[in-house]
CSV table of C-alpha atoms and ligand atoms in Angstrom, one decimal:
chain,number,residue,atom,x,y,z
A,1,UNK,CA,103.0,55.6,136.2
A,2,UNK,CA,105.5,52.9,136.8
A,3,UNK,CA,108.5,54.1,139.1
A,4,UNK,CA,110.9,53.9,136.6
A,5,UNK,CA,108.8,56.3,133.9
A,6,UNK,CA,108.1,58.5,137.1
A,7,UNK,CA,111.9,58.9,137.7
A,8,UNK,CA,112.3,59.5,134.1
A,9,UNK,CA,109.6,62.1,134.0
A,10,UNK,CA,110.8,64.0,137.2
A,11,UNK,CA,114.3,63.6,135.7
A,12,UNK,CA,113.0,65.2,132.4
A,13,UNK,CA,111.0,68.0,134.0
A,14,UNK,CA,114.2,69.1,135.9
A,15,UNK,CA,116.3,69.2,133.0
A,16,UNK,CA,113.6,71.5,131.3
A,17,UNK,CA,112.7,69.3,128.1
A,18,UNK,CA,113.8,66.0,126.7
A,19,UNK,CA,114.9,67.5,123.5
A,20,UNK,CA,117.9,68.8,125.0
A,21,UNK,CA,118.8,65.4,126.0
A,22,UNK,CA,121.9,64.0,123.6
A,23,UNK,CA,120.8,60.1,124.9
A,24,UNK,CA,117.5,58.6,125.9
A,25,UNK,CA,117.0,58.6,129.8
A,26,UNK,CA,119.5,56.3,132.2
A,27,UNK,CA,117.5,53.0,132.8
A,28,UNK,CA,117.0,52.8,136.6
A,29,UNK,CA,118.8,55.9,138.3
A,30,UNK,CA,117.9,55.2,142.2
A,31,UNK,CA,117.0,57.7,144.6
A,32,UNK,CA,118.4,61.1,144.6
A,33,UNK,CA,119.9,60.0,141.1
A,34,UNK,CA,121.9,57.5,142.7
A,35,UNK,CA,124.0,55.6,140.0
A,36,UNK,CA,124.3,52.0,140.1
A,37,UNK,CA,127.5,50.4,138.5
A,38,UNK,CA,129.1,47.1,137.5
A,39,UNK,CA,132.0,46.1,136.4
A,40,UNK,CA,133.3,43.5,134.2
A,41,UNK,CA,137.0,42.1,134.2
A,42,UNK,CA,138.7,43.6,137.6
A,43,UNK,CA,142.4,42.9,137.4
A,44,UNK,CA,145.0,45.5,137.4
A,45,UNK,CA,143.4,48.4,135.4
A,46,UNK,CA,139.8,47.3,136.7
A,47,UNK,CA,140.9,47.6,140.6
A,48,UNK,CA,142.2,51.2,139.7
A,49,UNK,CA,138.9,52.0,138.1
A,50,UNK,CA,136.8,50.8,141.0
A,51,UNK,CA,138.8,52.9,143.3
A,52,UNK,CA,137.8,55.9,141.1
A,53,UNK,CA,134.3,55.1,140.9
A,54,UNK,CA,133.8,54.8,144.7
A,55,UNK,CA,135.2,58.2,144.9
A,56,UNK,CA,132.6,59.7,142.6
A,57,UNK,CA,129.7,61.2,144.9
A,58,UNK,CA,126.4,59.3,145.0
A,59,UNK,CA,127.3,56.1,142.8
A,60,UNK,CA,127.2,52.4,144.4
A,61,UNK,CA,129.1,49.8,143.2
A,62,UNK,CA,126.7,47.0,143.2
A,63,UNK,CA,128.2,44.0,141.1
A,64,UNK,CA,131.5,42.7,139.2
A,65,UNK,CA,132.1,39.9,137.2
A,66,UNK,CA,135.5,38.1,136.5
A,67,UNK,CA,136.6,34.8,135.3
A,68,UNK,CA,139.3,34.4,138.0
A,69,UNK,CA,138.0,33.7,141.6
A,70,UNK,CA,141.0,35.7,143.2
A,71,UNK,CA,139.5,39.1,141.6
A,72,UNK,CA,136.2,38.3,142.7
A,73,UNK,CA,137.6,37.6,146.5
A,74,UNK,CA,139.7,41.0,146.1
A,75,UNK,CA,136.5,43.2,145.2
A,76,UNK,CA,134.4,41.5,147.9
A,77,UNK,CA,137.3,42.8,150.4
A,78,UNK,CA,137.0,46.3,149.2
A,79,UNK,CA,133.3,46.1,148.6
A,80,UNK,CA,131.7,43.7,150.8
A,81,UNK,CA,128.2,44.2,149.9
A,82,UNK,CA,129.3,43.7,145.9
A,83,UNK,CA,127.5,40.8,144.1
A,84,UNK,CA,130.2,38.7,142.1
A,85,UNK,CA,129.5,36.6,139.2
A,86,UNK,CA,132.2,34.7,137.1
A,87,UNK,CA,130.0,35.1,133.9
A,88,UNK,CA,129.6,38.8,132.9
A,89,UNK,CA,126.2,38.0,131.4
A,90,UNK,CA,124.7,37.0,135.0
A,91,UNK,CA,125.8,40.7,135.8
A,92,UNK,CA,124.2,42.2,132.9
A,93,UNK,CA,121.0,40.3,133.5
A,94,UNK,CA,120.7,42.6,136.2
A,95,UNK,CA,117.8,45.0,136.3
A,96,UNK,CA,118.9,47.6,138.2
A,97,UNK,CA,122.2,48.7,137.0
A,98,UNK,CA,122.8,52.1,135.1
A,99,UNK,CA,126.2,51.6,133.9
A,100,UNK,CA,129.0,49.0,133.5
A,101,UNK,CA,132.6,49.5,133.6
A,102,UNK,CA,134.8,46.8,131.4
A,103,UNK,CA,138.4,46.4,132.2
A,104,UNK,CA,139.0,42.7,130.5
A,105,UNK,CA,141.8,42.3,128.2
A,106,UNK,CA,141.5,43.9,124.7
A,107,UNK,CA,140.7,40.5,122.8
A,108,UNK,CA,137.4,40.6,124.9
A,109,UNK,CA,136.7,44.5,124.7
A,110,UNK,CA,134.2,44.1,122.0
A,111,UNK,CA,132.1,41.1,123.3
A,112,UNK,CA,131.6,43.0,126.6
A,113,UNK,CA,130.9,46.5,124.9
A,114,UNK,CA,128.4,44.6,122.2
A,115,UNK,CA,126.7,42.9,125.2
A,116,UNK,CA,126.7,45.7,127.7
A,117,UNK,CA,124.9,47.8,125.3
A,118,UNK,CA,122.5,44.9,123.9
A,119,UNK,CA,121.5,44.8,127.9
A,120,UNK,CA,120.5,48.5,127.8
A,121,UNK,CA,123.5,49.9,130.3
A,122,UNK,CA,125.8,52.7,129.9
A,123,UNK,CA,129.3,51.8,129.2
A,124,UNK,CA,132.7,52.8,130.4
A,125,UNK,CA,135.1,50.6,128.1
A,126,UNK,CA,139.0,50.5,128.5
A,127,UNK,CA,141.2,51.6,125.5
A,128,UNK,CA,141.8,50.6,122.9
A,129,UNK,CA,138.1,50.3,122.1
A,130,UNK,CA,138.5,46.8,120.2
A,131,UNK,CA,141.3,44.4,119.4
A,132,UNK,CA,140.5,44.7,115.6
A,133,UNK,CA,139.0,47.0,112.6
A,134,UNK,CA,135.9,45.0,112.2
A,135,UNK,CA,135.2,45.0,115.7
A,136,UNK,CA,135.8,48.5,116.0
A,137,UNK,CA,133.1,49.3,113.2
A,138,UNK,CA,130.5,47.1,114.9
A,139,UNK,CA,130.9,48.5,118.3
A,140,UNK,CA,130.6,52.0,116.9
A,141,UNK,CA,127.8,51.2,115.0
A,142,UNK,CA,126.4,49.9,118.1
A,143,UNK,CA,127.2,52.6,120.2
A,144,UNK,CA,125.4,55.1,117.5
A,145,UNK,CA,122.3,53.4,117.5
A,146,UNK,CA,122.0,52.2,121.3
A,147,UNK,CA,121.1,55.7,122.8
A,148,UNK,CA,123.7,54.5,125.8
A,149,UNK,CA,126.4,56.9,126.9
A,150,UNK,CA,129.8,55.4,126.0
A,151,UNK,CA,132.9,56.5,127.3
A,152,UNK,CA,136.4,54.8,126.2
A,153,UNK,CA,139.2,55.1,128.9
A,154,UNK,CA,140.7,57.6,127.1
A,155,UNK,CA,141.5,60.0,130.3
A,156,UNK,CA,143.8,62.5,128.4
A,157,UNK,CA,140.2,63.2,126.7
A,158,UNK,CA,139.1,64.9,130.0
A,159,UNK,CA,142.3,66.8,130.4
A,160,UNK,CA,142.6,70.7,130.5
A,161,UNK,CA,145.6,70.3,128.0
A,162,UNK,CA,143.1,69.3,125.2
A,163,UNK,CA,140.9,72.0,126.0
A,164,UNK,CA,143.9,74.5,125.7
A,165,UNK,CA,145.7,73.1,122.9
A,166,UNK,CA,142.5,72.8,120.8
A,167,UNK,CA,141.9,76.5,121.5
A,168,UNK,CA,145.3,77.6,120.6
A,169,UNK,CA,144.9,75.7,116.9
A,170,UNK,CA,141.7,77.4,116.5
A,171,UNK,CA,142.8,80.8,117.4
A,172,UNK,CA,145.4,80.2,114.8
A,173,UNK,CA,148.5,80.2,117.4
A,174,UNK,CA,150.3,77.3,115.7
A,175,UNK,CA,149.8,78.2,112.0
A,176,UNK,CA,149.9,75.7,109.5
A,177,UNK,CA,150.7,72.1,111.0
A,178,UNK,CA,152.7,69.7,109.3
A,179,UNK,CA,154.1,67.2,111.7
A,180,UNK,CA,153.3,65.8,115.0
A,181,UNK,CA,155.9,64.4,116.5
A,182,UNK,CA,155.3,61.9,119.6
A,183,UNK,CA,157.1,59.2,121.7
A,184,UNK,CA,157.0,57.4,124.6
A,185,UNK,CA,160.1,56.0,126.8
A,186,UNK,CA,160.2,53.4,129.2
A,187,UNK,CA,163.2,51.7,130.8
A,188,UNK,CA,163.0,48.1,131.9
A,189,UNK,CA,165.0,46.5,134.4
A,190,UNK,CA,167.8,43.8,133.1
A,191,UNK,CA,166.8,40.4,133.0
A,192,UNK,CA,162.6,41.5,133.6
A,193,UNK,CA,160.8,42.1,130.3
A,194,UNK,CA,158.4,45.2,130.6
A,195,UNK,CA,155.1,44.3,131.7
A,196,UNK,CA,155.8,41.0,132.7
A,197,UNK,CA,153.6,39.8,135.6
A,198,UNK,CA,154.2,37.1,138.3
A,199,UNK,CA,151.7,34.2,138.1
A,200,UNK,CA,149.9,33.8,141.6
A,201,UNK,CA,149.8,30.4,142.9
A,202,UNK,CA,146.0,30.4,143.0
A,203,UNK,CA,146.0,30.8,139.5
A,204,UNK,CA,144.6,27.3,138.5
A,205,UNK,CA,142.3,25.9,136.0
A,206,UNK,CA,139.9,25.5,138.9
A,207,UNK,CA,140.1,29.0,139.7
A,208,UNK,CA,139.5,30.4,136.3
A,209,UNK,CA,137.2,29.9,133.3
A,210,UNK,CA,139.7,29.6,130.8
A,211,UNK,CA,136.9,29.3,127.9
A,212,UNK,CA,135.7,32.6,128.8
A,213,UNK,CA,139.0,33.9,129.0
A,214,UNK,CA,139.6,32.5,125.3
A,215,UNK,CA,136.5,34.1,124.2
A,216,UNK,CA,136.5,31.9,120.8
A,217,UNK,CA,140.3,32.1,120.3
A,218,UNK,CA,141.7,28.7,119.2
A,219,UNK,CA,141.3,26.3,122.2
A,220,UNK,CA,144.3,25.1,124.1
A,221,UNK,CA,145.1,23.5,127.7
A,222,UNK,CA,144.8,26.3,130.6
A,223,UNK,CA,147.8,28.3,130.5
A,224,UNK,CA,148.0,30.6,133.5
A,225,UNK,CA,150.9,32.6,132.0
A,226,UNK,CA,149.1,33.5,129.2
A,227,UNK,CA,145.9,34.6,131.4
A,228,UNK,CA,148.0,36.9,133.1
A,229,UNK,CA,150.6,38.3,130.8
A,230,UNK,CA,148.0,38.0,127.6
A,231,UNK,CA,149.7,41.7,126.8
A,232,UNK,CA,152.7,39.7,125.4
A,233,UNK,CA,150.7,37.8,122.6
A,234,UNK,CA,149.0,39.2,119.4
A,235,UNK,CA,145.8,36.9,120.0
A,236,UNK,CA,144.7,38.8,123.2
A,237,UNK,CA,146.8,42.1,122.7
A,238,UNK,CA,147.5,44.8,120.5
A,239,UNK,CA,151.0,45.5,121.7
A,240,UNK,CA,152.3,48.8,123.0
A,241,UNK,CA,150.3,50.7,120.2
A,242,UNK,CA,147.3,49.7,121.7
A,243,UNK,CA,148.4,50.1,125.2
A,244,UNK,CA,150.0,53.8,124.7
A,245,UNK,CA,149.9,55.1,121.5
A,246,UNK,CA,146.2,55.1,121.4
A,247,UNK,CA,146.1,57.6,124.4
A,248,UNK,CA,148.5,60.0,122.3
A,249,UNK,CA,147.2,59.5,118.7
A,250,UNK,CA,143.4,60.0,120.3
A,251,UNK,CA,144.7,63.3,121.6
A,252,UNK,CA,146.3,64.7,118.3
A,253,UNK,CA,143.5,63.5,116.5
A,254,UNK,CA,141.0,65.8,118.6
A,255,UNK,CA,143.0,68.7,119.0
A,256,UNK,CA,143.8,68.9,115.4
A,257,UNK,CA,140.5,67.0,114.0
A,258,UNK,CA,142.2,64.5,112.4
A,259,UNK,CA,140.3,61.6,110.7
A,260,UNK,CA,141.7,57.8,110.6
A,261,UNK,CA,144.9,57.9,108.8
A,262,UNK,CA,145.2,57.1,105.4
A,263,UNK,CA,148.0,55.3,105.5
A,264,UNK,CA,150.6,53.6,108.4
A,265,UNK,CA,153.9,52.3,108.5
A,266,UNK,CA,155.4,50.6,111.9
A,267,UNK,CA,158.7,49.2,112.1
A,268,UNK,CA,161.0,47.9,115.4
A,269,UNK,CA,160.7,44.6,117.1
A,270,UNK,CA,161.5,42.6,120.0
A,271,UNK,CA,164.9,44.4,121.0
A,272,UNK,CA,165.0,45.0,124.8
A,273,UNK,CA,164.2,41.8,126.3
A,274,UNK,CA,163.9,38.4,124.3
A,275,UNK,CA,161.7,36.7,126.7
A,276,UNK,CA,159.4,34.7,124.4
A,277,UNK,CA,157.1,37.9,123.6
A,278,UNK,CA,155.6,38.3,120.3
A,279,UNK,CA,154.7,42.2,120.8
A,280,UNK,CA,157.6,44.5,119.6
A,281,UNK,CA,159.2,46.7,122.6
A,282,UNK,CA,160.9,48.7,120.1
A,283,UNK,CA,158.7,50.5,117.8
A,284,UNK,CA,158.5,53.6,115.0
A,285,UNK,CA,155.2,54.4,113.7
A,286,UNK,CA,154.6,56.9,110.7
A,287,UNK,CA,151.0,57.8,110.6
A,288,UNK,CA,150.1,59.8,107.3
A,289,UNK,CA,146.6,61.5,106.8
A,290,UNK,CA,144.2,62.4,103.9
A,291,UNK,CA,145.7,64.9,101.6
A,292,UNK,CA,143.9,67.9,102.7
A,293,UNK,CA,145.2,67.7,106.0
A,294,UNK,CA,148.8,67.9,104.7
A,295,UNK,CA,150.2,66.2,108.0
A,296,UNK,CA,152.5,63.4,109.1
A,297,UNK,CA,152.2,62.2,112.8
A,298,UNK,CA,155.3,59.8,114.1
A,299,UNK,CA,155.1,57.9,117.4
A,300,UNK,CA,158.5,56.5,118.8
A,301,UNK,CA,158.7,54.1,121.5
A,302,UNK,CA,160.9,52.1,123.4
A,303,UNK,CA,161.1,50.1,126.5
A,304,UNK,CA,164.9,50.1,126.9
A,305,UNK,CA,165.6,54.2,127.8
A,306,UNK,CA,163.1,56.5,129.6
A,307,UNK,CA,165.5,59.6,129.3
A,308,UNK,CA,163.0,61.5,127.3
A,309,UNK,CA,159.9,60.4,129.0
A,310,UNK,CA,156.5,60.8,127.2
A,311,UNK,CA,155.2,63.6,125.1
A,312,UNK,CA,153.7,65.1,122.0
A,313,UNK,CA,154.8,68.0,120.3
A,314,UNK,CA,152.8,69.7,117.5
A,315,UNK,CA,154.8,71.6,115.0
A,316,UNK,CA,153.4,74.4,113.1
A,317,UNK,CA,154.5,77.5,111.3
A,318,UNK,CA,153.3,79.9,113.7
A,319,UNK,CA,154.2,77.9,116.7
A,320,UNK,CA,154.9,74.8,118.6
A,321,UNK,CA,152.7,72.9,121.6
A,322,UNK,CA,154.0,70.6,123.6
A,323,UNK,CA,152.2,68.0,125.8
A,324,UNK,CA,153.1,65.7,128.8
A,325,UNK,CA,150.5,63.2,129.8
A,326,UNK,CA,148.7,64.8,132.9
A,327,UNK,CA,150.4,68.0,132.6
A,328,UNK,CA,149.5,71.5,131.2
A,329,UNK,CA,150.0,72.2,127.7
A,330,UNK,CA,152.5,74.5,126.7
A,331,UNK,CA,153.0,77.3,123.7
A,332,UNK,CA,155.9,78.9,121.9
A,333,UNK,CA,155.4,81.2,119.2
A,334,UNK,CA,157.7,81.1,116.1
A,335,UNK,CA,158.8,84.4,116.0
A,336,UNK,CA,159.3,84.6,112.2
A,337,UNK,CA,155.5,84.2,111.5
A,338,UNK,CA,153.9,85.3,114.9
A,339,UNK,CA,155.9,88.0,116.3
A,340,UNK,CA,153.8,89.0,118.7
A,341,UNK,CA,152.9,85.6,120.4
A,342,UNK,CA,154.1,84.6,123.7
A,343,UNK,CA,155.1,81.8,125.8
A,344,UNK,CA,151.9,80.4,127.5
A,345,UNK,CA,151.2,77.6,129.6
A,346,UNK,CA,147.6,76.5,129.4
A,347,UNK,CA,145.4,77.1,132.4
A,348,UNK,CA,142.5,74.8,131.9
A,349,UNK,CA,142.0,72.2,134.8
A,350,UNK,CA,141.8,68.7,134.1
A,351,UNK,CA,138.3,67.1,134.7
A,352,UNK,CA,137.9,63.6,136.5
A,353,UNK,CA,137.2,61.1,133.6
A,354,UNK,CA,135.2,59.0,135.4
A,355,UNK,CA,133.2,61.6,137.0
A,356,UNK,CA,132.6,62.9,133.5
A,357,UNK,CA,131.0,59.6,132.7
A,358,UNK,CA,128.9,59.4,135.7
A,359,UNK,CA,127.8,62.7,135.1
A,360,UNK,CA,126.7,62.2,131.7
A,361,UNK,CA,124.8,59.2,132.8
A,362,UNK,CA,122.7,61.5,134.7
A,363,UNK,CA,122.5,64.5,132.0
A,364,UNK,CA,122.4,62.0,129.1
A,365,UNK,CA,125.1,64.6,127.3
A,366,UNK,CA,128.1,63.0,125.2
A,367,UNK,CA,130.9,62.3,127.6
A,368,UNK,CA,134.5,63.6,126.8
A,369,UNK,CA,135.8,60.5,125.0
A,370,UNK,CA,132.8,59.0,123.6
A,371,UNK,CA,133.0,56.0,120.9
A,372,UNK,CA,134.0,57.7,118.2
A,373,UNK,CA,137.3,59.0,119.3
A,374,UNK,CA,137.6,55.2,120.4
A,375,UNK,CA,137.3,53.9,117.1
A,376,UNK,CA,139.4,56.8,115.1
A,377,UNK,CA,142.2,56.1,117.7
A,378,UNK,CA,141.6,52.0,117.3
A,379,UNK,CA,142.1,52.5,113.5
A,380,UNK,CA,145.5,54.0,113.9
A,381,UNK,CA,146.3,51.3,116.4
A,382,UNK,CA,145.2,48.6,114.2
A,383,UNK,CA,146.7,49.9,110.9
A,384,UNK,CA,150.3,50.6,112.4
A,385,UNK,CA,150.0,46.9,113.8
A,386,UNK,CA,148.7,45.3,110.4
A,387,UNK,CA,151.7,47.5,108.9
A,388,UNK,CA,154.3,45.7,111.2
A,389,UNK,CA,152.8,42.2,111.1
A,390,UNK,CA,153.0,42.6,107.1
A,391,UNK,CA,156.2,44.2,106.7
A,392,UNK,CA,154.4,46.9,104.3
A,393,UNK,CA,153.2,50.2,104.4
A,394,UNK,CA,149.4,50.0,104.5
A,395,UNK,CA,146.5,52.1,103.7
A,396,UNK,CA,143.2,52.8,105.2
A,397,UNK,CA,141.4,50.7,102.4
A,398,UNK,CA,143.4,47.9,102.6
A,399,UNK,CA,143.7,47.7,106.4
A,400,UNK,CA,139.7,47.8,106.2
A,401,UNK,CA,139.9,44.7,103.6
A,402,UNK,CA,142.1,42.7,105.7
A,403,UNK,CA,140.6,39.7,107.9
A,404,UNK,CA,142.3,39.7,110.8
A,405,UNK,CA,144.4,36.8,111.9
A,406,UNK,CA,145.1,35.6,115.7
B,17,LIG,N1,143.4,53.8,130.9
B,17,LIG,C1,144.5,53.3,131.2
B,17,LIG,O1,145.5,54.4,131.4
B,17,LIG,C2,144.8,52.2,131.2
B,17,LIG,C3,145.8,51.4,132.1
B,17,LIG,C4,146.1,50.3,132.3
B,17,LIG,C5,145.4,49.3,131.4
B,17,LIG,N2,144.2,49.8,130.6
B,17,LIG,C6,143.7,49.0,129.8
B,17,LIG,O2,142.6,48.1,131.1
B,17,LIG,C7,142.4,46.8,130.2
B,17,LIG,C8,142.8,45.8,131.5
B,17,LIG,O3,144.2,45.7,131.6
B,17,LIG,P1,144.9,45.0,132.8
B,17,LIG,O4,146.2,45.4,133.0
B,17,LIG,O5,144.0,45.3,134.0
B,17,LIG,O6,144.6,43.3,132.6
B,17,LIG,P2,144.5,42.4,133.6
B,17,LIG,O7,145.0,41.1,133.2
B,17,LIG,O8,145.0,42.8,135.1
B,17,LIG,O9,142.9,42.2,134.2
B,17,LIG,C9,141.8,41.5,133.2
B,17,LIG,C10,140.7,41.0,134.1
B,17,LIG,O10,139.7,40.4,133.2
B,17,LIG,C11,139.5,39.6,133.7
B,17,LIG,N3,139.0,38.7,132.3
B,17,LIG,C12,139.8,37.9,131.5
B,17,LIG,N4,138.5,37.5,130.7
B,17,LIG,C13,137.3,37.7,131.4
B,17,LIG,C14,135.9,37.6,130.8
B,17,LIG,N5,135.6,36.8,130.1
B,17,LIG,N6,135.1,38.2,131.5
B,17,LIG,C15,135.3,38.7,132.5
B,17,LIG,N7,136.5,38.9,133.3
B,17,LIG,C16,137.5,38.6,132.6
B,17,LIG,C17,140.7,38.8,134.0
B,17,LIG,O11,140.6,37.8,135.0
B,17,LIG,C18,141.8,39.9,134.8
B,17,LIG,O12,141.1,40.0,135.9
B,17,LIG,C19,143.5,46.7,128.9
B,17,LIG,O13,142.3,46.8,127.7
B,17,LIG,C20,144.2,47.7,129.1
B,17,LIG,O14,144.9,48.4,127.6
B,17,LIG,C21,144.0,51.2,130.6
């Protein structure tokens, strides 16, 4: 018996039977079930995820890949023994890696997603799952046939609020839900557009693999502003729908068991800071769902006023659920239809989303935010953006038939 099959055998024996496993075993769990992890794209979010994964017991962060030398040096400062690569494929060649965390810019997610699964590794991929609908379909199909544990970085899926809200809806506390209103409000300092980051002085053509960043986008000379501020440009980004609507719609879809929208409409524009960005900073989205659901979801977002913060309100005939990111859900009954109902605050504790992925690498159970919710939420994001770009209401069928343009 090879060392790997022995470990697999011991693991399956410990779990009782292989039949209880949702996924085939991890590739190479180390001694004492130590999980060996690599990362692709360790910029702003990647640095947070690096700290998060280091805090999960019995995990070893062994490698990272990033096209920008500064990111590799920063990672070495935090984890001196880490192996660093410019090309993510060299990281994926490593035989002794169990899982890979991807936190690259949106337009490269699908590439990193597919390459990671093809290399037989479990995957944690940041949201939005992909830049386009065809990519989302490809990634979902790959995830489903891979037997790998895939967690999408939709951390509200691990929140206690999701568990409580789902239960309240299932128990009939909310009655018939016809509308969910959700919103995200931020303010921006005058003269400094939301998301704009300074370009470090060492961000030069010598220190960056620009072609790897472009990932097949039309070629052009090295542009450090676009490398650092990719979020502002459609070619690389999905704007604020991909950055924030995605978290909220994934939560709404999972508590109400909603499929992809049947149609989307999005209006808005670059109204806060006209700083050359392409993606809108002021947004109103309307999402319709198939007829049997009789429900409309609205999402409104501004970067010019933060007074109302961020939240979701599930409006039902028998009650209301309000949810603010990273807070417990709260419930209020509609006294006309549910006179016996009482105001309730959710009690379920949040799970650590990263630790949930690591646990699932060991247990082979489905994680809290699998590719399926990654795909559904990505559909809503892409349909909304498509509607904005085409300046018309767009149906699911039209969105699926559309060939994305850069
Ligand atoms: N879940 C959350 O709450 C959350 C929060 C923030 C960001 N995000 C997501 O994280 C992702 C990254 O966002 P960010 O703000 O960290 O961006 P960033 O630009 O700070 O980091 C991206 C990193 O990827 C590197 N990179 C670019 N091309 C690469 C390639 N081909 N191979 C390897 N590395 C490459 C860049 O050099 C950079 O270091 C985005 O998808 C974003 O939506 C998620």
